[in-house]
Coordinates of C-alpha atoms in Angstrom, one line a residue:
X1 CA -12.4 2.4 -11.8
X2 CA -9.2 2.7 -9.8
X3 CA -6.6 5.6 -11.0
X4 CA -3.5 3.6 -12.0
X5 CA 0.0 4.2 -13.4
X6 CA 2.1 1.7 -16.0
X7 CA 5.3 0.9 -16.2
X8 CA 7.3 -1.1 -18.8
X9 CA 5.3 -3.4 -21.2
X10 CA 3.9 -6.4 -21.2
X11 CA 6.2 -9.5 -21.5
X12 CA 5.9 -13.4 -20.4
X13 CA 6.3 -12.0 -17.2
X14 CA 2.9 -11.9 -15.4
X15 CA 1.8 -8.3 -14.7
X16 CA 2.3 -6.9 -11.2
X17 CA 0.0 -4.7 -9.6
X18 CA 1.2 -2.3 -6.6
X19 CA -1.0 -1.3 -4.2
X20 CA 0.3 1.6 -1.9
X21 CA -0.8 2.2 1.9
X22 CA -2.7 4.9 4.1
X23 CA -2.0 8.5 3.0
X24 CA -0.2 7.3 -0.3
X25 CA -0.5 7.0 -4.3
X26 CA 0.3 5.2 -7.0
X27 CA 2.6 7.9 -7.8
X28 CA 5.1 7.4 -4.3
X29 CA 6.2 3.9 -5.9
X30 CA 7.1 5.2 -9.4
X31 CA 11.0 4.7 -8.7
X32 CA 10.4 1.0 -7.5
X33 CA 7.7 0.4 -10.6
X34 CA 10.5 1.0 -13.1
X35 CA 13.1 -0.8 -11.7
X36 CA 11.1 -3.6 -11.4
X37 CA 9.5 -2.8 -14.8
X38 CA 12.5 -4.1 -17.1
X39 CA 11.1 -7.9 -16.8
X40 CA 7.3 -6.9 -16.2
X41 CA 4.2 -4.7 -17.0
X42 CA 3.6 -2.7 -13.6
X43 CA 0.5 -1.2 -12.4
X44 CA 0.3 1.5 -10.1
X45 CA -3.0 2.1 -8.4
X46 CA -3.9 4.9 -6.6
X47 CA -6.6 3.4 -3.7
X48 CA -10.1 5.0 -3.4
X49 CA -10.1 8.0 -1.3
X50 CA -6.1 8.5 -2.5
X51 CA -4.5 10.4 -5.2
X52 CA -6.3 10.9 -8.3
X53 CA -9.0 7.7 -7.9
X54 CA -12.7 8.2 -6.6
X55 CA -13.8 9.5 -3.3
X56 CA -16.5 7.1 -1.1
X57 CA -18.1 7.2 1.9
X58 CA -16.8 4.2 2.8
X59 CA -13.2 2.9 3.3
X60 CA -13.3 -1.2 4.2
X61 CA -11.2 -3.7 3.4
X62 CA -13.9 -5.3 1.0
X63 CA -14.4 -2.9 -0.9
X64 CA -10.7 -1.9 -1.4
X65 CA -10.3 -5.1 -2.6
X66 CA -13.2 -5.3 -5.1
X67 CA -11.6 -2.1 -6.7
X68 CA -8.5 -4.2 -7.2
X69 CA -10.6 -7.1 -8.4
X70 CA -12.0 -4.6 -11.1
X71 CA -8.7 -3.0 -12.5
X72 CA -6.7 -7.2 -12.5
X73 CA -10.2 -8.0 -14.4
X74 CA -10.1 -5.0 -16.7
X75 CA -6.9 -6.5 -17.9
X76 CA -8.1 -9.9 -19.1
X77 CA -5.9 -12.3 -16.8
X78 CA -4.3 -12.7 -13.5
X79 CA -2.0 -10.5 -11.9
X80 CA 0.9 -10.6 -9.4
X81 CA -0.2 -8.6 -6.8
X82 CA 1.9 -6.2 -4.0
X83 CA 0.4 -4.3 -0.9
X84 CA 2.1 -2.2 1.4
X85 CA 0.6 -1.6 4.7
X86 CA -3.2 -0.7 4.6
X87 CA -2.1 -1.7 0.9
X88 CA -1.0 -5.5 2.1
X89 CA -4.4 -5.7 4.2
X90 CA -6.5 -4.7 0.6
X91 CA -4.9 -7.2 -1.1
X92 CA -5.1 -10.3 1.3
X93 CA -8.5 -9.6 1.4
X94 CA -8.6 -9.7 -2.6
X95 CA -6.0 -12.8 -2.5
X96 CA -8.7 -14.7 0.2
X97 CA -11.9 -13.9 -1.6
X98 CA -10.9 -14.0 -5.3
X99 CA -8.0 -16.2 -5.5
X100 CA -8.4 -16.8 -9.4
X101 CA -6.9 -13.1 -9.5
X102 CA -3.8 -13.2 -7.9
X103 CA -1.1 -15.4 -9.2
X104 CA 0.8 -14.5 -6.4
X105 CA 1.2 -12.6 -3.5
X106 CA 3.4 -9.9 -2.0
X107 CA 2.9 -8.2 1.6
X108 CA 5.1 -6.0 2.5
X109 CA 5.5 -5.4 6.5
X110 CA 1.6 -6.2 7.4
X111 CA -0.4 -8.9 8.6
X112 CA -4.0 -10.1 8.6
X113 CA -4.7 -8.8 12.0
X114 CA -5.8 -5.9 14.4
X115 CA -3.3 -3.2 14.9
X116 CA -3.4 -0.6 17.6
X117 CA -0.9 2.4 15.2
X118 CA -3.4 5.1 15.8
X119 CA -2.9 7.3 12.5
X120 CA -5.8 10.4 13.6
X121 CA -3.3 12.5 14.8
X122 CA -1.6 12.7 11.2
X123 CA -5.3 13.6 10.1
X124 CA -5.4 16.5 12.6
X125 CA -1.9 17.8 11.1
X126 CA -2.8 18.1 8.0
X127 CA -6.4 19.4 8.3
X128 CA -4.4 21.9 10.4
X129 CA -2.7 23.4 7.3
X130 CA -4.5 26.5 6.2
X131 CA -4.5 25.6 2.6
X132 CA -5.3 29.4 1.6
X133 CA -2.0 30.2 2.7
X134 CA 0.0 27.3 0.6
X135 CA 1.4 28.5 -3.0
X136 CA 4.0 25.9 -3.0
X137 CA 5.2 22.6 -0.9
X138 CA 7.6 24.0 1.6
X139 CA 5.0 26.3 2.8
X140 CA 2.8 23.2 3.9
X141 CA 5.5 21.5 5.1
X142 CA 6.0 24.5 7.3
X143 CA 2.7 24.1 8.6
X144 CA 3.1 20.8 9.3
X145 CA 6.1 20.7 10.7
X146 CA 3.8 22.6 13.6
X147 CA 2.0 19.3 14.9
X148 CA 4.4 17.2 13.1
X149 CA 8.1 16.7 14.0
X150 CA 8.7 13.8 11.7
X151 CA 10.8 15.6 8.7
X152 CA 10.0 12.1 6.3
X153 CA 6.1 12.1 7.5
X154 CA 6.2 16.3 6.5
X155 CA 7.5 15.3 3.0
X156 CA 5.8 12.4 2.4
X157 CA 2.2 13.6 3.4
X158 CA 3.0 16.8 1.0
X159 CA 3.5 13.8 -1.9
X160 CA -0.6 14.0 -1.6
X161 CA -1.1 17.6 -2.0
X162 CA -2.5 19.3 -4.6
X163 CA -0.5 23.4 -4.5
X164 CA -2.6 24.4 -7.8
X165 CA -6.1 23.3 -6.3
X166 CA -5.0 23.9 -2.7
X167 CA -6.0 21.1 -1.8
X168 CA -5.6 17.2 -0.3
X169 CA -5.8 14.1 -2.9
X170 CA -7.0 12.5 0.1
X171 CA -10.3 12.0 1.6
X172 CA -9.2 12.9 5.0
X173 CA -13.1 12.8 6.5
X174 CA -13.7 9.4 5.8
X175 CA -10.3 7.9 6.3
X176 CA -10.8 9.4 9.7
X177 CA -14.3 7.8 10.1
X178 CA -13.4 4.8 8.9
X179 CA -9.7 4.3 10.9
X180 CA -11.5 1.7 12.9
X181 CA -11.4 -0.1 10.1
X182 CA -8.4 0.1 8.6
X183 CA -6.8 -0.6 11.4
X184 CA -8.5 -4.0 11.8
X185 CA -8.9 -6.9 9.6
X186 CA -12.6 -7.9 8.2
X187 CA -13.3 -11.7 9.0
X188 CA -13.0 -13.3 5.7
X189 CA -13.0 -16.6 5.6
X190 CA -11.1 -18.5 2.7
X191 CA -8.0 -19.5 2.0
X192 CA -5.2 -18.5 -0.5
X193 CA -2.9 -21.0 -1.6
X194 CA -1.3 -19.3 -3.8
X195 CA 2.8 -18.2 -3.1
X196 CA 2.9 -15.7 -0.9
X197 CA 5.4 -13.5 0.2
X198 CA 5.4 -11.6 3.5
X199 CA 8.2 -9.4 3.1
X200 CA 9.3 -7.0 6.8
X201 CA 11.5 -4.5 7.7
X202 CA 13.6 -5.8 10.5
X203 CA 13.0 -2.9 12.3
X204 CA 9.7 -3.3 12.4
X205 CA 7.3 -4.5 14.7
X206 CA 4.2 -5.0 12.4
X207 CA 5.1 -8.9 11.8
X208 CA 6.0 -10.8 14.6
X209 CA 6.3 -13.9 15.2
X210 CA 3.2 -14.7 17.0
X211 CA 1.3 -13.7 13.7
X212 CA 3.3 -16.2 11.6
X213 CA 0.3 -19.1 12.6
X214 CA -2.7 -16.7 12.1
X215 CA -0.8 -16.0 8.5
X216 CA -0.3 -19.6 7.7
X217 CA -3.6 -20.6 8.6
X218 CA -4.7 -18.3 5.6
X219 CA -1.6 -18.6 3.6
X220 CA -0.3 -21.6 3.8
X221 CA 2.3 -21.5 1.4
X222 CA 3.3 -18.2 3.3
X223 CA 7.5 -17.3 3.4
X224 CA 8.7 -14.9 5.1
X225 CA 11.8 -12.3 4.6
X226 CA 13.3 -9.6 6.6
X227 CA 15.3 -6.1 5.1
X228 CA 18.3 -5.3 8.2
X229 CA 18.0 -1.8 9.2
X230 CA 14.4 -1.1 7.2
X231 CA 11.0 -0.3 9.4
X232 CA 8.1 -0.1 8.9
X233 CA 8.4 1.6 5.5
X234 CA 11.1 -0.9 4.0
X235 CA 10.5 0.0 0.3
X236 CA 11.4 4.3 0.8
X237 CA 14.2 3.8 3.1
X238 CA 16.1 0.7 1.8
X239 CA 14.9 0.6 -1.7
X240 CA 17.9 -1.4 -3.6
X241 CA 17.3 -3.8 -0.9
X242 CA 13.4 -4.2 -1.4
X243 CA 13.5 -4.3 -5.2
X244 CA 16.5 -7.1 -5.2
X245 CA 14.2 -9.3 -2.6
X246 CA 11.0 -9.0 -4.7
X247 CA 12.9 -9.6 -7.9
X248 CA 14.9 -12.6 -6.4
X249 CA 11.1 -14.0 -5.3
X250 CA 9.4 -13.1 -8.5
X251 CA 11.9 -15.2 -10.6
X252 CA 11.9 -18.7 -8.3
X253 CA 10.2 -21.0 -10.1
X254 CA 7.1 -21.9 -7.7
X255 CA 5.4 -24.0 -9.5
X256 CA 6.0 -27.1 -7.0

């Protein structure tokens, strides 16, 4: 199963599960996790092929979500469930094919479509780091910061290494092999109509507007909220802001 980190306890609160996106862990939403943990059990999952979870040969959206499937199951009820990025994709696809699971939904700045954000060349920067050579963070950073000009990327991608081991928590090979993939969404059929939440940076140009019917034909009881002045990665660079609007949506009552 799944690698995963709690937060809080649980409560009459349904449990929420966090699902992180390409090159992250369970561990980057820790922060967010116990802010939102004073009303809630949290889950933090680390994805296969991520931080301290499983490697595979394979990296699809179906079986992503079946490892989700297995940890909300382990846990004897339904969760809550919220995906970032490749993280959003995993759990639409788990929202579509086992809606019993998901009480409801939160995507954060994705939607259930093809996207041309070619991530390989972040693959080749940090394959290029001569691990022999790293005896602390700054020194891959360095490295990094050869074939990478992005100071956030450089720190963020570092979040994943292991200085002890000398080594990636990632499975850089077959994220590589399989970026067709992640970049596309399968062709599920199904419907969730469950409340869902598709929650953007402003910024951002992941969710327009031309998705909002594709998203409505599969989640019909879709909403949708912008963050001013947050991209693409809404929850790290306005974080008050992110945890106010999923708290604000986790306590309507939705029950009509």
């Amino acid at each position: 199963m799944l690698n995963f980190i709690e937060h809080g306890t649980a409560t009459a609160e349904p449990d929420l599960l966090i699902v992180h996106g390409l090159f992250g862990s369970g561990r980057n939403w820790g922060a967010i996790a116990k802010r939102l943990s004073a009303t809630r059990r949290i889950l933090c999952v680390d994805q296969r092929n991520h931080g301290q979870s499983p490697w595979f040969d394979s990296h699809s959206y179906e079986d992503m979500a079946a490892d989700l499937a297995e940890v909300i199951k382990a846990q004897g009820k339904p969760m809550d469930v919220l995906g970032h990025s490749m993280g959003g994709k995993a759990a639409m696809v788990l929202a579509l094919t086992q809606p019993d699971l998901v009480n409801r939904l939160i995507v954060a700045d994705i939607a259930p479509v093809a996207y041309g954000h070619d991530q390989n060349q972040n693959i080749e920067a940090m394959r290029a780091v001569d691990l022999s050579k790293v005896s602390k963070r700054s020194d891959a950073m360095a490295q990094l910061a050869e074939n990478l000009d992005d100071t956030t990327l450089q720190t963020f991608f570092t979040q994943s290494l292991d200085v002890k081991e000398q080594r990636w928590r990632l499975n850089l090979d077959v994220l590589d092999r399989e970026m067709p993939k992640i970049l596309n969404f399968p062709d599920v059929g199904g419907m969730y109509g469950g409340p869902t939440l598709f929650l953007s940076g402003a910024t951002s140009d992941y969710v327009t507007h031309e998705y909002r019917p594709t998203i409505r034909d599969k989640f019909p009881k879709a909403r949708f909220a912008k963050i001013t002045d947050a991209g693409h990665w809404l929850h790290a660079e306005k974080p008050r802001e992110f945890i106010a609007s999923v708290q604000a949506w986790l306590d309507l009552d939705q029950r009509a």
